[in-house]
PDB file of C-alpha atoms in Angstrom:
ATOM      1  CA  UNK A 866      15.710 -42.714 -19.989  1.00  0.00           C
ATOM      2  CA  UNK A 867      13.514 -45.626 -20.413  1.00  0.00           C
ATOM      3  CA  UNK A 868      11.932 -44.667 -17.034  1.00  0.00           C
ATOM      4  CA  UNK A 869      11.376 -41.287 -17.632  1.00  0.00           C
ATOM      5  CA  UNK A 870       9.686 -41.581 -21.201  1.00  0.00           C
ATOM      6  CA  UNK A 871       6.502 -42.988 -19.570  1.00  0.00           C
ATOM      7  CA  UNK A 872       6.380 -40.297 -17.072  1.00  0.00           C
ATOM      8  CA  UNK A 873       6.936 -37.769 -19.752  1.00  0.00           C
ATOM      9  CA  UNK A 874       4.471 -39.228 -21.893  1.00  0.00           C
ATOM     10  CA  UNK A 875       1.708 -38.843 -19.429  1.00  0.00           C
ATOM     11  CA  UNK A 876       2.428 -35.446 -17.960  1.00  0.00           C
ATOM     12  CA  UNK A 877       2.414 -34.115 -21.742  1.00  0.00           C
ATOM     13  CA  UNK A 878      -0.924 -35.833 -22.126  1.00  0.00           C
ATOM     14  CA  UNK A 879      -2.098 -34.458 -19.060  1.00  0.00           C
ATOM     15  CA  UNK A 880      -0.955 -30.841 -20.205  1.00  0.00           C
ATOM     16  CA  UNK A 881      -2.544 -31.646 -23.502  1.00  0.00           C
ATOM     17  CA  UNK A 882      -6.149 -32.575 -22.038  1.00  0.00           C
ATOM     18  CA  UNK A 883      -5.940 -29.596 -19.649  1.00  0.00           C
ATOM     19  CA  UNK A 884      -5.177 -27.244 -22.634  1.00  0.00           C
ATOM     20  CA  UNK A 885      -8.006 -28.982 -24.459  1.00  0.00           C
ATOM     21  CA  UNK A 886     -10.762 -28.638 -21.393  1.00  0.00           C
ATOM     22  CA  UNK A 887     -10.256 -25.194 -20.821  1.00  0.00           C
ATOM     23  CA  UNK A 888     -10.471 -23.994 -24.581  1.00  0.00           C
ATOM     24  CA  UNK A 889     -13.497 -26.172 -25.088  1.00  0.00           C
ATOM     25  CA  UNK A 890     -15.097 -24.875 -22.075  1.00  0.00           C
ATOM     26  CA  UNK A 891     -14.530 -21.369 -23.140  1.00  0.00           C
ATOM     27  CA  UNK A 892     -15.620 -21.948 -26.970  1.00  0.00           C
ATOM     28  CA  UNK A 893     -18.761 -23.263 -25.520  1.00  0.00           C
ATOM     29  CA  UNK A 894     -19.497 -20.559 -23.675  1.00  0.00           C
ATOM     30  CA  UNK A 895     -19.036 -18.111 -26.458  1.00  0.00           C
ATOM     31  CA  UNK A 896     -20.651 -20.105 -29.090  1.00  0.00           C
ATOM     32  CA  UNK A 897     -23.401 -19.776 -26.551  1.00  0.00           C
ATOM     33  CA  UNK A 898     -23.439 -16.402 -26.862  1.00  0.00           C
ATOM     34  CA  UNK A 899     -23.200 -15.670 -30.166  1.00  0.00           C
ATOM     35  CA  UNK A 900     -26.079 -17.982 -31.086  1.00  0.00           C
ATOM     36  CA  UNK A 901     -25.946 -20.632 -33.952  1.00  0.00           C
ATOM     37  CA  UNK A 902     -25.152 -18.682 -36.811  1.00  0.00           C
ATOM     38  CA  UNK A 903     -22.387 -20.167 -39.706  1.00  0.00           C
ATOM     39  CA  UNK A 904     -18.965 -19.071 -39.565  1.00  0.00           C
ATOM     40  CA  UNK A 905     -19.429 -16.649 -42.737  1.00  0.00           C
ATOM     41  CA  UNK A 906     -22.044 -14.962 -40.754  1.00  0.00           C
ATOM     42  CA  UNK A 907     -20.475 -14.704 -37.700  1.00  0.00           C
ATOM     43  CA  UNK A 908     -17.401 -13.256 -39.468  1.00  0.00           C
ATOM     44  CA  UNK A 909     -19.202 -10.617 -41.306  1.00  0.00           C
ATOM     45  CA  UNK A 910     -20.842  -9.501 -38.240  1.00  0.00           C
ATOM     46  CA  UNK A 911     -17.380  -9.511 -36.270  1.00  0.00           C
ATOM     47  CA  UNK A 912     -16.005  -7.005 -38.784  1.00  0.00           C
ATOM     48  CA  UNK A 913     -19.097  -5.099 -38.994  1.00  0.00           C
ATOM     49  CA  UNK A 914     -20.284  -6.117 -42.568  1.00  0.00           C
ATOM     50  CA  UNK A 915     -23.818  -6.361 -42.755  1.00  0.00           C
ATOM     51  CA  UNK A 916     -24.688  -7.553 -46.279  1.00  0.00           C
ATOM     52  CA  UNK A 917     -23.452 -10.863 -48.147  1.00  0.00           C
ATOM     53  CA  UNK A 918     -23.071 -14.131 -46.721  1.00  0.00           C
ATOM     54  CA  UNK A 919     -19.873 -15.567 -48.518  1.00  0.00           C
ATOM     55  CA  UNK A 920     -19.405 -18.366 -50.292  1.00  0.00           C
ATOM     56  CA  UNK A 921     -22.385 -20.279 -51.952  1.00  0.00           C
ATOM     57  CA  UNK A 922     -23.129 -23.496 -49.767  1.00  0.00           C
ATOM     58  CA  UNK A 923     -25.377 -26.407 -50.838  1.00  0.00           C
ATOM     59  CA  UNK A 924     -28.145 -27.555 -48.590  1.00  0.00           C
ATOM     60  CA  UNK A 925     -26.299 -30.210 -47.037  1.00  0.00           C
ATOM     61  CA  UNK A 926     -27.015 -33.418 -44.746  1.00  0.00           C
ATOM     62  CA  UNK A 927     -27.019 -33.697 -40.925  1.00  0.00           C
ATOM     63  CA  UNK A 928     -25.854 -30.016 -40.775  1.00  0.00           C
ATOM     64  CA  UNK A 929     -22.945 -30.494 -42.665  1.00  0.00           C
ATOM     65  CA  UNK A 930     -22.447 -28.418 -46.126  1.00  0.00           C
ATOM     66  CA  UNK A 931     -20.055 -27.495 -48.989  1.00  0.00           C
ATOM     67  CA  UNK A 932     -18.532 -24.413 -49.282  1.00  0.00           C
ATOM     68  CA  UNK A 933     -18.297 -23.247 -52.795  1.00  0.00           C
ATOM     69  CA  UNK A 934     -19.471 -25.040 -56.204  1.00  0.00           C
ATOM     70  CA  UNK A 935     -19.960 -28.602 -55.730  1.00  0.00           C
ATOM     71  CA  UNK A 936     -19.161 -29.522 -59.164  1.00  0.00           C
ATOM     72  CA  UNK A 937     -16.104 -27.469 -59.275  1.00  0.00           C
ATOM     73  CA  UNK A 938     -15.080 -29.215 -55.880  1.00  0.00           C
ATOM     74  CA  UNK A 939     -15.714 -32.590 -57.172  1.00  0.00           C
ATOM     75  CA  UNK A 940     -13.568 -31.873 -60.162  1.00  0.00           C
ATOM     76  CA  UNK A 941     -10.514 -30.481 -58.209  1.00  0.00           C
ATOM     77  CA  UNK A 942     -10.750 -33.172 -55.649  1.00  0.00           C
ATOM     78  CA  UNK A 943     -10.669 -35.953 -58.626  1.00  0.00           C
ATOM     79  CA  UNK A 944      -7.731 -34.398 -60.133  1.00  0.00           C
ATOM     80  CA  UNK A 945      -5.767 -33.966 -56.866  1.00  0.00           C
ATOM     81  CA  UNK A 946      -6.672 -37.711 -56.190  1.00  0.00           C
ATOM     82  CA  UNK A 947      -5.365 -38.741 -59.709  1.00  0.00           C
ATOM     83  CA  UNK A 948      -1.854 -36.522 -59.090  1.00  0.00           C
ATOM     84  CA  UNK A 949      -1.644 -38.500 -55.341  1.00  0.00           C
ATOM     85  CA  UNK A 950      -2.264 -41.965 -57.373  1.00  0.00           C
ATOM     86  CA  UNK A 951       0.140 -41.089 -59.840  1.00  0.00           C
ATOM     87  CA  UNK A 952       2.949 -40.222 -57.428  1.00  0.00           C
ATOM     88  CA  UNK A 953       2.130 -43.026 -55.328  1.00  0.00           C
ATOM     89  CA  UNK A 954       2.811 -45.580 -58.042  1.00  0.00           C
ATOM     90  CA  UNK A 955       5.818 -43.643 -59.080  1.00  0.00           C
ATOM     91  CA  UNK A 956       7.853 -43.263 -56.081  1.00  0.00           C
ATOM     92  CA  UNK A 957       6.326 -46.115 -53.904  1.00  0.00           C
ATOM     93  CA  UNK A 958       6.489 -44.422 -50.762  1.00  0.00           C
TER      94      UNK A 958
ATOM     95  CA  UNK B 657      -8.286 -23.277 -37.905  1.00  0.00           C
ATOM     96  CA  UNK B 658      -7.659 -19.655 -38.937  1.00  0.00           C
ATOM     97  CA  UNK B 659      -9.199 -18.352 -42.053  1.00  0.00           C
ATOM     98  CA  UNK B 660     -10.065 -14.968 -43.223  1.00  0.00           C
ATOM     99  CA  UNK B 661     -13.950 -15.337 -44.331  1.00  0.00           C
ATOM    100  CA  UNK B 662     -14.095 -12.529 -46.101  1.00  0.00           C
ATOM    101  CA  UNK B 663     -15.059 -11.653 -49.883  1.00  0.00           C
ATOM    102  CA  UNK B 664     -12.969  -9.641 -52.350  1.00  0.00           C
ATOM    103  CA  UNK B 665     -13.489  -6.008 -51.573  1.00  0.00           C
ATOM    104  CA  UNK B 666     -13.357  -6.360 -47.992  1.00  0.00           C
ATOM    105  CA  UNK B 667      -9.499  -4.982 -47.846  1.00  0.00           C
ATOM    106  CA  UNK B 668      -8.509  -2.266 -49.706  1.00  0.00           C
ATOM    107  CA  UNK B 669      -6.305  -3.055 -52.926  1.00  0.00           C
ATOM    108  CA  UNK B 670      -3.024  -1.713 -51.203  1.00  0.00           C
ATOM    109  CA  UNK B 671      -3.171  -4.238 -48.676  1.00  0.00           C
ATOM    110  CA  UNK B 672      -4.408  -7.063 -50.911  1.00  0.00           C
ATOM    111  CA  UNK B 673      -1.324  -6.424 -52.735  1.00  0.00           C
ATOM    112  CA  UNK B 674       0.807  -6.224 -49.537  1.00  0.00           C
ATOM    113  CA  UNK B 675      -0.332  -9.379 -48.372  1.00  0.00           C
ATOM    114  CA  UNK B 676       0.018 -11.084 -52.118  1.00  0.00           C
ATOM    115  CA  UNK B 677       3.881  -9.706 -52.258  1.00  0.00           C
ATOM    116  CA  UNK B 678       4.408 -11.139 -48.800  1.00  0.00           C
ATOM    117  CA  UNK B 679       2.851 -14.657 -49.846  1.00  0.00           C
ATOM    118  CA  UNK B 680       4.748 -14.710 -52.966  1.00  0.00           C
ATOM    119  CA  UNK B 681       7.794 -13.517 -51.402  1.00  0.00           C
ATOM    120  CA  UNK B 682       7.360 -16.611 -48.938  1.00  0.00           C
ATOM    121  CA  UNK B 683       6.653 -19.043 -51.828  1.00  0.00           C
ATOM    122  CA  UNK B 684       9.836 -17.783 -53.599  1.00  0.00           C
ATOM    123  CA  UNK B 685      11.950 -18.629 -50.331  1.00  0.00           C
ATOM    124  CA  UNK B 686      10.447 -22.026 -50.174  1.00  0.00           C
ATOM    125  CA  UNK B 687      11.133 -22.763 -53.986  1.00  0.00           C
ATOM    126  CA  UNK B 688      14.657 -21.259 -53.108  1.00  0.00           C
ATOM    127  CA  UNK B 689      15.112 -23.956 -50.548  1.00  0.00           C
ATOM    128  CA  UNK B 690      13.566 -26.684 -52.536  1.00  0.00           C
ATOM    129  CA  UNK B 691      15.875 -26.179 -55.641  1.00  0.00           C
ATOM    130  CA  UNK B 692      18.835 -25.767 -53.062  1.00  0.00           C
ATOM    131  CA  UNK B 693      18.135 -29.067 -52.078  1.00  0.00           C
ATOM    132  CA  UNK B 694      18.648 -30.273 -55.715  1.00  0.00           C
ATOM    133  CA  UNK B 695      17.034 -33.561 -55.240  1.00  0.00           C
ATOM    134  CA  UNK B 696      13.960 -33.036 -52.958  1.00  0.00           C
ATOM    135  CA  UNK B 697      12.792 -36.450 -51.556  1.00  0.00           C
ATOM    136  CA  UNK B 698      10.029 -38.132 -53.550  1.00  0.00           C
ATOM    137  CA  UNK B 699       8.319 -39.513 -50.401  1.00  0.00           C
ATOM    138  CA  UNK B 700       8.004 -35.865 -49.080  1.00  0.00           C
ATOM    139  CA  UNK B 701       6.542 -34.835 -52.300  1.00  0.00           C
ATOM    140  CA  UNK B 702       4.082 -37.673 -52.407  1.00  0.00           C
ATOM    141  CA  UNK B 703       3.076 -37.005 -48.919  1.00  0.00           C
ATOM    142  CA  UNK B 704       2.749 -33.670 -49.556  1.00  0.00           C
ATOM    143  CA  UNK B 705       0.367 -34.390 -52.453  1.00  0.00           C
ATOM    144  CA  UNK B 706      -2.219 -36.458 -50.134  1.00  0.00           C
ATOM    145  CA  UNK B 707      -1.862 -33.668 -47.696  1.00  0.00           C
ATOM    146  CA  UNK B 708      -3.081 -31.012 -50.281  1.00  0.00           C
ATOM    147  CA  UNK B 709      -5.835 -33.381 -51.376  1.00  0.00           C
ATOM    148  CA  UNK B 710      -6.859 -34.199 -47.944  1.00  0.00           C
ATOM    149  CA  UNK B 711      -6.666 -30.544 -46.800  1.00  0.00           C
ATOM    150  CA  UNK B 712      -8.630 -29.148 -49.865  1.00  0.00           C
ATOM    151  CA  UNK B 713     -11.328 -32.060 -49.191  1.00  0.00           C
ATOM    152  CA  UNK B 714     -11.866 -31.153 -45.632  1.00  0.00           C
ATOM    153  CA  UNK B 715     -11.523 -27.263 -45.719  1.00  0.00           C
ATOM    154  CA  UNK B 716     -14.583 -27.170 -47.684  1.00  0.00           C
ATOM    155  CA  UNK B 717     -17.127 -28.654 -45.615  1.00  0.00           C
ATOM    156  CA  UNK B 718     -18.940 -26.927 -43.113  1.00  0.00           C
ATOM    157  CA  UNK B 719     -19.098 -28.756 -39.814  1.00  0.00           C
ATOM    158  CA  UNK B 720     -22.075 -28.184 -38.020  1.00  0.00           C
ATOM    159  CA  UNK B 721     -20.579 -27.000 -34.725  1.00  0.00           C
ATOM    160  CA  UNK B 722     -21.410 -23.753 -33.080  1.00  0.00           C
ATOM    161  CA  UNK B 723     -23.455 -23.133 -36.274  1.00  0.00           C
ATOM    162  CA  UNK B 724     -20.577 -24.285 -38.720  1.00  0.00           C
ATOM    163  CA  UNK B 725     -16.882 -24.236 -38.300  1.00  0.00           C
ATOM    164  CA  UNK B 726     -13.961 -25.496 -40.884  1.00  0.00           C
ATOM    165  CA  UNK B 727     -10.738 -27.677 -40.442  1.00  0.00           C
ATOM    166  CA  UNK B 728      -7.989 -27.342 -42.588  1.00  0.00           C
ATOM    167  CA  UNK B 729      -5.141 -29.851 -41.090  1.00  0.00           C
ATOM    168  CA  UNK B 730      -2.612 -26.979 -41.554  1.00  0.00           C
ATOM    169  CA  UNK B 731      -0.700 -28.251 -38.740  1.00  0.00           C
ATOM    170  CA  UNK B 732      -0.679 -31.621 -39.765  1.00  0.00           C
ATOM    171  CA  UNK B 733       0.493 -30.510 -43.305  1.00  0.00           C
ATOM    172  CA  UNK B 734       3.276 -28.876 -41.051  1.00  0.00           C
ATOM    173  CA  UNK B 735       4.058 -31.841 -39.097  1.00  0.00           C
ATOM    174  CA  UNK B 736       4.393 -34.372 -42.148  1.00  0.00           C
ATOM    175  CA  UNK B 737       5.815 -32.072 -44.886  1.00  0.00           C
ATOM    176  CA  UNK B 738       7.614 -29.333 -42.718  1.00  0.00           C
ATOM    177  CA  UNK B 739       7.427 -25.625 -43.592  1.00  0.00           C
ATOM    178  CA  UNK B 740       9.228 -25.480 -46.840  1.00  0.00           C
ATOM    179  CA  UNK B 741       6.909 -27.972 -48.972  1.00  0.00           C
ATOM    180  CA  UNK B 742       3.783 -26.974 -46.549  1.00  0.00           C
ATOM    181  CA  UNK B 743       3.873 -23.373 -47.501  1.00  0.00           C
ATOM    182  CA  UNK B 744       2.951 -24.638 -51.074  1.00  0.00           C
ATOM    183  CA  UNK B 745       0.747 -26.982 -50.068  1.00  0.00           C
ATOM    184  CA  UNK B 746      -1.233 -24.282 -48.111  1.00  0.00           C
ATOM    185  CA  UNK B 747      -0.688 -21.624 -51.139  1.00  0.00           C
ATOM    186  CA  UNK B 748      -2.177 -24.322 -53.644  1.00  0.00           C
ATOM    187  CA  UNK B 749      -5.063 -25.153 -50.873  1.00  0.00           C
ATOM    188  CA  UNK B 750      -6.351 -21.404 -50.750  1.00  0.00           C
ATOM    189  CA  UNK B 751      -5.966 -21.184 -54.596  1.00  0.00           C
ATOM    190  CA  UNK B 752      -8.182 -23.927 -55.303  1.00  0.00           C
ATOM    191  CA  UNK B 753     -10.862 -22.856 -52.339  1.00  0.00           C
ATOM    192  CA  UNK B 754     -10.581 -19.336 -54.179  1.00  0.00           C
ATOM    193  CA  UNK B 755     -11.188 -20.945 -57.117  1.00  0.00           C
ATOM    194  CA  UNK B 756     -14.217 -22.919 -56.193  1.00  0.00           C
ATOM    195  CA  UNK B 757     -15.746 -19.509 -54.468  1.00  0.00           C
ATOM    196  CA  UNK B 758     -14.625 -20.310 -51.139  1.00  0.00           C
ATOM    197  CA  UNK B 759     -12.946 -17.174 -50.051  1.00  0.00           C
ATOM    198  CA  UNK B 760     -11.878 -14.177 -52.325  1.00  0.00           C
ATOM    199  CA  UNK B 761      -9.096 -14.166 -54.531  1.00  0.00           C
ATOM    200  CA  UNK B 762      -7.932 -11.004 -52.927  1.00  0.00           C
ATOM    201  CA  UNK B 763      -7.567 -13.015 -49.852  1.00  0.00           C
ATOM    202  CA  UNK B 764      -5.659 -15.713 -50.759  1.00  0.00           C
ATOM    203  CA  UNK B 765      -2.188 -13.590 -49.984  1.00  0.00           C
ATOM    204  CA  UNK B 766      -3.534 -13.128 -46.320  1.00  0.00           C
ATOM    205  CA  UNK B 767      -4.496 -16.616 -45.808  1.00  0.00           C
ATOM    206  CA  UNK B 768      -1.430 -18.266 -47.034  1.00  0.00           C
ATOM    207  CA  UNK B 769       0.359 -16.288 -44.700  1.00  0.00           C
ATOM    208  CA  UNK B 770      -1.903 -17.348 -41.940  1.00  0.00           C
ATOM    209  CA  UNK B 771      -2.040 -20.962 -42.947  1.00  0.00           C
ATOM    210  CA  UNK B 772       1.948 -20.827 -43.353  1.00  0.00           C
ATOM    211  CA  UNK B 773       2.390 -19.291 -39.556  1.00  0.00           C
ATOM    212  CA  UNK B 774       0.149 -22.382 -38.314  1.00  0.00           C
ATOM    213  CA  UNK B 775       2.425 -24.785 -40.462  1.00  0.00           C
ATOM    214  CA  UNK B 776       5.645 -23.182 -38.997  1.00  0.00           C
ATOM    215  CA  UNK B 777       4.539 -23.239 -35.522  1.00  0.00           C
ATOM    216  CA  UNK B 778       3.111 -26.603 -35.672  1.00  0.00           C
ATOM    217  CA  UNK B 779       6.347 -28.158 -37.010  1.00  0.00           C
ATOM    218  CA  UNK B 780       8.685 -26.155 -34.874  1.00  0.00           C
ATOM    219  CA  UNK B 781       6.781 -26.965 -31.890  1.00  0.00           C
ATOM    220  CA  UNK B 782       6.486 -30.799 -32.951  1.00  0.00           C
ATOM    221  CA  UNK B 783      10.328 -30.891 -33.227  1.00  0.00           C
ATOM    222  CA  UNK B 784      11.423 -28.957 -30.364  1.00  0.00           C
ATOM    223  CA  UNK B 785       9.064 -30.663 -27.795  1.00  0.00           C
ATOM    224  CA  UNK B 786      10.388 -34.422 -28.662  1.00  0.00           C
ATOM    225  CA  UNK B 787      12.802 -33.942 -25.817  1.00  0.00           C
ATOM    226  CA  UNK B 788      10.246 -33.151 -23.124  1.00  0.00           C
ATOM    227  CA  UNK B 789       7.220 -35.025 -24.591  1.00  0.00           C
ATOM    228  CA  UNK B 790       8.202 -38.344 -26.478  1.00  0.00           C
ATOM    229  CA  UNK B 791       4.602 -39.535 -27.142  1.00  0.00           C
ATOM    230  CA  UNK B 792       3.576 -38.582 -30.439  1.00  0.00           C
ATOM    231  CA  UNK B 793      -0.173 -38.136 -29.776  1.00  0.00           C
ATOM    232  CA  UNK B 794       0.003 -35.395 -27.000  1.00  0.00           C
ATOM    233  CA  UNK B 795       3.150 -33.536 -29.047  1.00  0.00           C
ATOM    234  CA  UNK B 796       1.155 -33.294 -32.247  1.00  0.00           C
ATOM    235  CA  UNK B 797      -1.995 -32.254 -30.220  1.00  0.00           C
ATOM    236  CA  UNK B 798       0.129 -29.373 -28.320  1.00  0.00           C
ATOM    237  CA  UNK B 799       1.749 -28.363 -31.666  1.00  0.00           C
ATOM    238  CA  UNK B 800      -1.543 -28.333 -33.180  1.00  0.00           C
ATOM    239  CA  UNK B 801      -2.969 -26.117 -30.685  1.00  0.00           C
ATOM    240  CA  UNK B 802      -0.107 -23.839 -30.465  1.00  0.00           C
ATOM    241  CA  UNK B 803       0.174 -23.781 -34.613  1.00  0.00           C
ATOM    242  CA  UNK B 804      -3.882 -22.731 -34.544  1.00  0.00           C
ATOM    243  CA  UNK B 805      -3.193 -20.038 -31.507  1.00  0.00           C
ATOM    244  CA  UNK B 806      -0.578 -18.516 -33.692  1.00  0.00           C
ATOM    245  CA  UNK B 807      -2.652 -18.356 -36.781  1.00  0.00           C
ATOM    246  CA  UNK B 808      -5.497 -17.232 -35.240  1.00  0.00           C
ATOM    247  CA  UNK B 809      -3.400 -14.330 -33.615  1.00  0.00           C
ATOM    248  CA  UNK B 810      -2.365 -13.606 -37.172  1.00  0.00           C
ATOM    249  CA  UNK B 811      -5.531 -13.728 -38.918  1.00  0.00           C
ATOM    250  CA  UNK B 812      -6.694 -10.600 -36.119  1.00  0.00           C
ATOM    251  CA  UNK B 813      -3.542  -8.884 -36.905  1.00  0.00           C
ATOM    252  CA  UNK B 814      -3.964  -8.701 -40.452  1.00  0.00           C
ATOM    253  CA  UNK B 815      -7.502  -7.695 -40.516  1.00  0.00           C
ATOM    254  CA  UNK B 816      -6.881  -5.075 -37.734  1.00  0.00           C
ATOM    255  CA  UNK B 817      -3.532  -3.718 -39.798  1.00  0.00           C
ATOM    256  CA  UNK B 818      -5.832  -3.848 -42.992  1.00  0.00           C
ATOM    257  CA  UNK B 819      -9.002  -2.658 -42.091  1.00  0.00           C
ATOM    258  CA  UNK B 820     -12.076  -3.282 -43.443  1.00  0.00           C
ATOM    259  CA  UNK B 821     -13.476  -1.155 -46.128  1.00  0.00           C
ATOM    260  CA  UNK B 822     -17.394   0.261 -46.227  1.00  0.00           C
ATOM    261  CA  UNK B 823     -17.517  -0.396 -42.208  1.00  0.00           C
ATOM    262  CA  UNK B 824     -17.822   2.161 -39.634  1.00  0.00           C
ATOM    263  CA  UNK B 825     -16.869   0.043 -36.799  1.00  0.00           C
ATOM    264  CA  UNK B 826     -13.704   0.920 -35.043  1.00  0.00           C
ATOM    265  CA  UNK B 827     -10.568  -1.159 -34.485  1.00  0.00           C
ATOM    266  CA  UNK B 828     -11.657  -2.260 -31.125  1.00  0.00           C
ATOM    267  CA  UNK B 829     -15.051  -3.088 -31.830  1.00  0.00           C
ATOM    268  CA  UNK B 830     -13.665  -5.465 -34.659  1.00  0.00           C
ATOM    269  CA  UNK B 831     -11.320  -6.472 -32.281  1.00  0.00           C
ATOM    270  CA  UNK B 832     -13.722  -7.521 -29.453  1.00  0.00           C
ATOM    271  CA  UNK B 833     -15.958  -9.372 -32.619  1.00  0.00           C
ATOM    272  CA  UNK B 834     -12.925 -11.124 -33.930  1.00  0.00           C
ATOM    273  CA  UNK B 835     -12.027 -12.112 -30.325  1.00  0.00           C
ATOM    274  CA  UNK B 836     -15.313 -14.133 -30.175  1.00  0.00           C
ATOM    275  CA  UNK B 837     -14.293 -16.241 -33.575  1.00  0.00           C
ATOM    276  CA  UNK B 838     -10.968 -16.473 -31.889  1.00  0.00           C
ATOM    277  CA  UNK B 839     -12.254 -18.565 -28.651  1.00  0.00           C
ATOM    278  CA  UNK B 840     -14.974 -20.616 -31.086  1.00  0.00           C
ATOM    279  CA  UNK B 841     -11.632 -21.398 -33.306  1.00  0.00           C
ATOM    280  CA  UNK B 842      -9.575 -22.602 -30.321  1.00  0.00           C
ATOM    281  CA  UNK B 843     -12.472 -24.597 -29.578  1.00  0.00           C
ATOM    282  CA  UNK B 844     -12.366 -26.226 -33.070  1.00  0.00           C
ATOM    283  CA  UNK B 845      -8.478 -26.623 -32.904  1.00  0.00           C
ATOM    284  CA  UNK B 846      -9.015 -28.870 -29.773  1.00  0.00           C
ATOM    285  CA  UNK B 847     -11.034 -31.246 -32.364  1.00  0.00           C
ATOM    286  CA  UNK B 848      -8.187 -30.909 -35.152  1.00  0.00           C
ATOM    287  CA  UNK B 849      -5.436 -31.366 -32.440  1.00  0.00           C
ATOM    288  CA  UNK B 850      -7.228 -34.812 -31.731  1.00  0.00           C
ATOM    289  CA  UNK B 851      -7.428 -35.536 -35.527  1.00  0.00           C
ATOM    290  CA  UNK B 852      -3.641 -34.480 -36.054  1.00  0.00           C
ATOM    291  CA  UNK B 853      -2.521 -36.417 -33.011  1.00  0.00           C
ATOM    292  CA  UNK B 854      -4.405 -39.757 -34.029  1.00  0.00           C
ATOM    293  CA  UNK B 855      -3.243 -39.616 -37.653  1.00  0.00           C
ATOM    294  CA  UNK B 856       0.463 -38.861 -36.319  1.00  0.00           C
ATOM    295  CA  UNK B 857       0.306 -41.646 -33.794  1.00  0.00           C
ATOM    296  CA  UNK B 858      -1.019 -44.035 -36.311  1.00  0.00           C
ATOM    297  CA  UNK B 859       1.811 -42.964 -38.910  1.00  0.00           C
ATOM    298  CA  UNK B 860       4.522 -43.153 -36.108  1.00  0.00           C
ATOM    299  CA  UNK B 861       3.549 -46.873 -35.658  1.00  0.00           C
ATOM    300  CA  UNK B 862       3.250 -47.915 -39.273  1.00  0.00           C
ATOM    301  CA  UNK B 863       5.863 -45.424 -41.025  1.00  0.00           C
ATOM    302  CA  UNK B 864       7.789 -43.358 -38.282  1.00  0.00           C
ATOM    303  CA  UNK B 865      10.627 -42.618 -41.174  1.00  0.00           C
ATOM    304  CA  UNK B 866       7.980 -40.269 -42.652  1.00  0.00           C
ATOM    305  CA  UNK B 867       7.907 -38.493 -39.201  1.00  0.00           C
ATOM    306  CA  UNK B 868      11.426 -38.214 -39.133  1.00  0.00           C
ATOM    307  CA  UNK B 869      10.956 -40.158 -35.841  1.00  0.00           C
ATOM    308  CA  UNK B 870      13.482 -42.948 -36.355  1.00  0.00           C
ATOM    309  CA  UNK B 871      16.692 -41.446 -34.941  1.00  0.00           C
ATOM    310  CA  UNK B 872      16.275 -41.387 -31.483  1.00  0.00           C
TER     311      UNK B 872
END
């Protein structure tokens, strides 16, 4: 078992990397075909919707932007983090 | 990741109800199993809370690749929490996303089903491949890609079955357009697979018990 484990690990990693390379290559080709539109626009045009751009997005920095309402995002995230800390303190995983 | 990025009104009311009903049925089954367990593992509940926060936080961020893509960590949720708790995590994440204006309320049911398929397939693949691929990184990566592949197929299937209101495109035209999204999503799935693989590998080193990897 100990001899076959590294070999199985290597072959598993090889399979993963091959799949990853193929998928990335296909994605790059398709992204080049469709141009640099956002996901909402790409989705709308794919199904034939011409109006509307989906959820609100802020301007963002370095190309990163936030979907939806930023204040609500912050509030919900804060509540979730408080819940996480409470559970962590209680159960000590 | 797979997510139906459409606004309310895209699906007819009938299909909104159908997908919501199926999602509620799914959640009912999950709650039944949780109650049947009498005392759910508190560690798994805590991990689920962290997964919910992480998934919500990252899902709302538009990542500037190919014009803008999203990551939602559903396969990682499946691997860490399992399909029962994972179904509740993706439901909560979708509800919160709709609440801040990311996606329509009417599509929460359909998106919960799509995300649940990713959770379930990633979880099952990660467990089933253990015998053949002991390494955590490759196994988690393959499980992620397979989970997101199924999620994307289900996303396209749901859209084709439901139809889009107010558009003149045929199903084959819609399928053609969605196939391009599918291809880009699978490229993003590779990024998500690397993230999942790294997180799972790290957790396997520091807390293998949380992955259920202690018993050989």
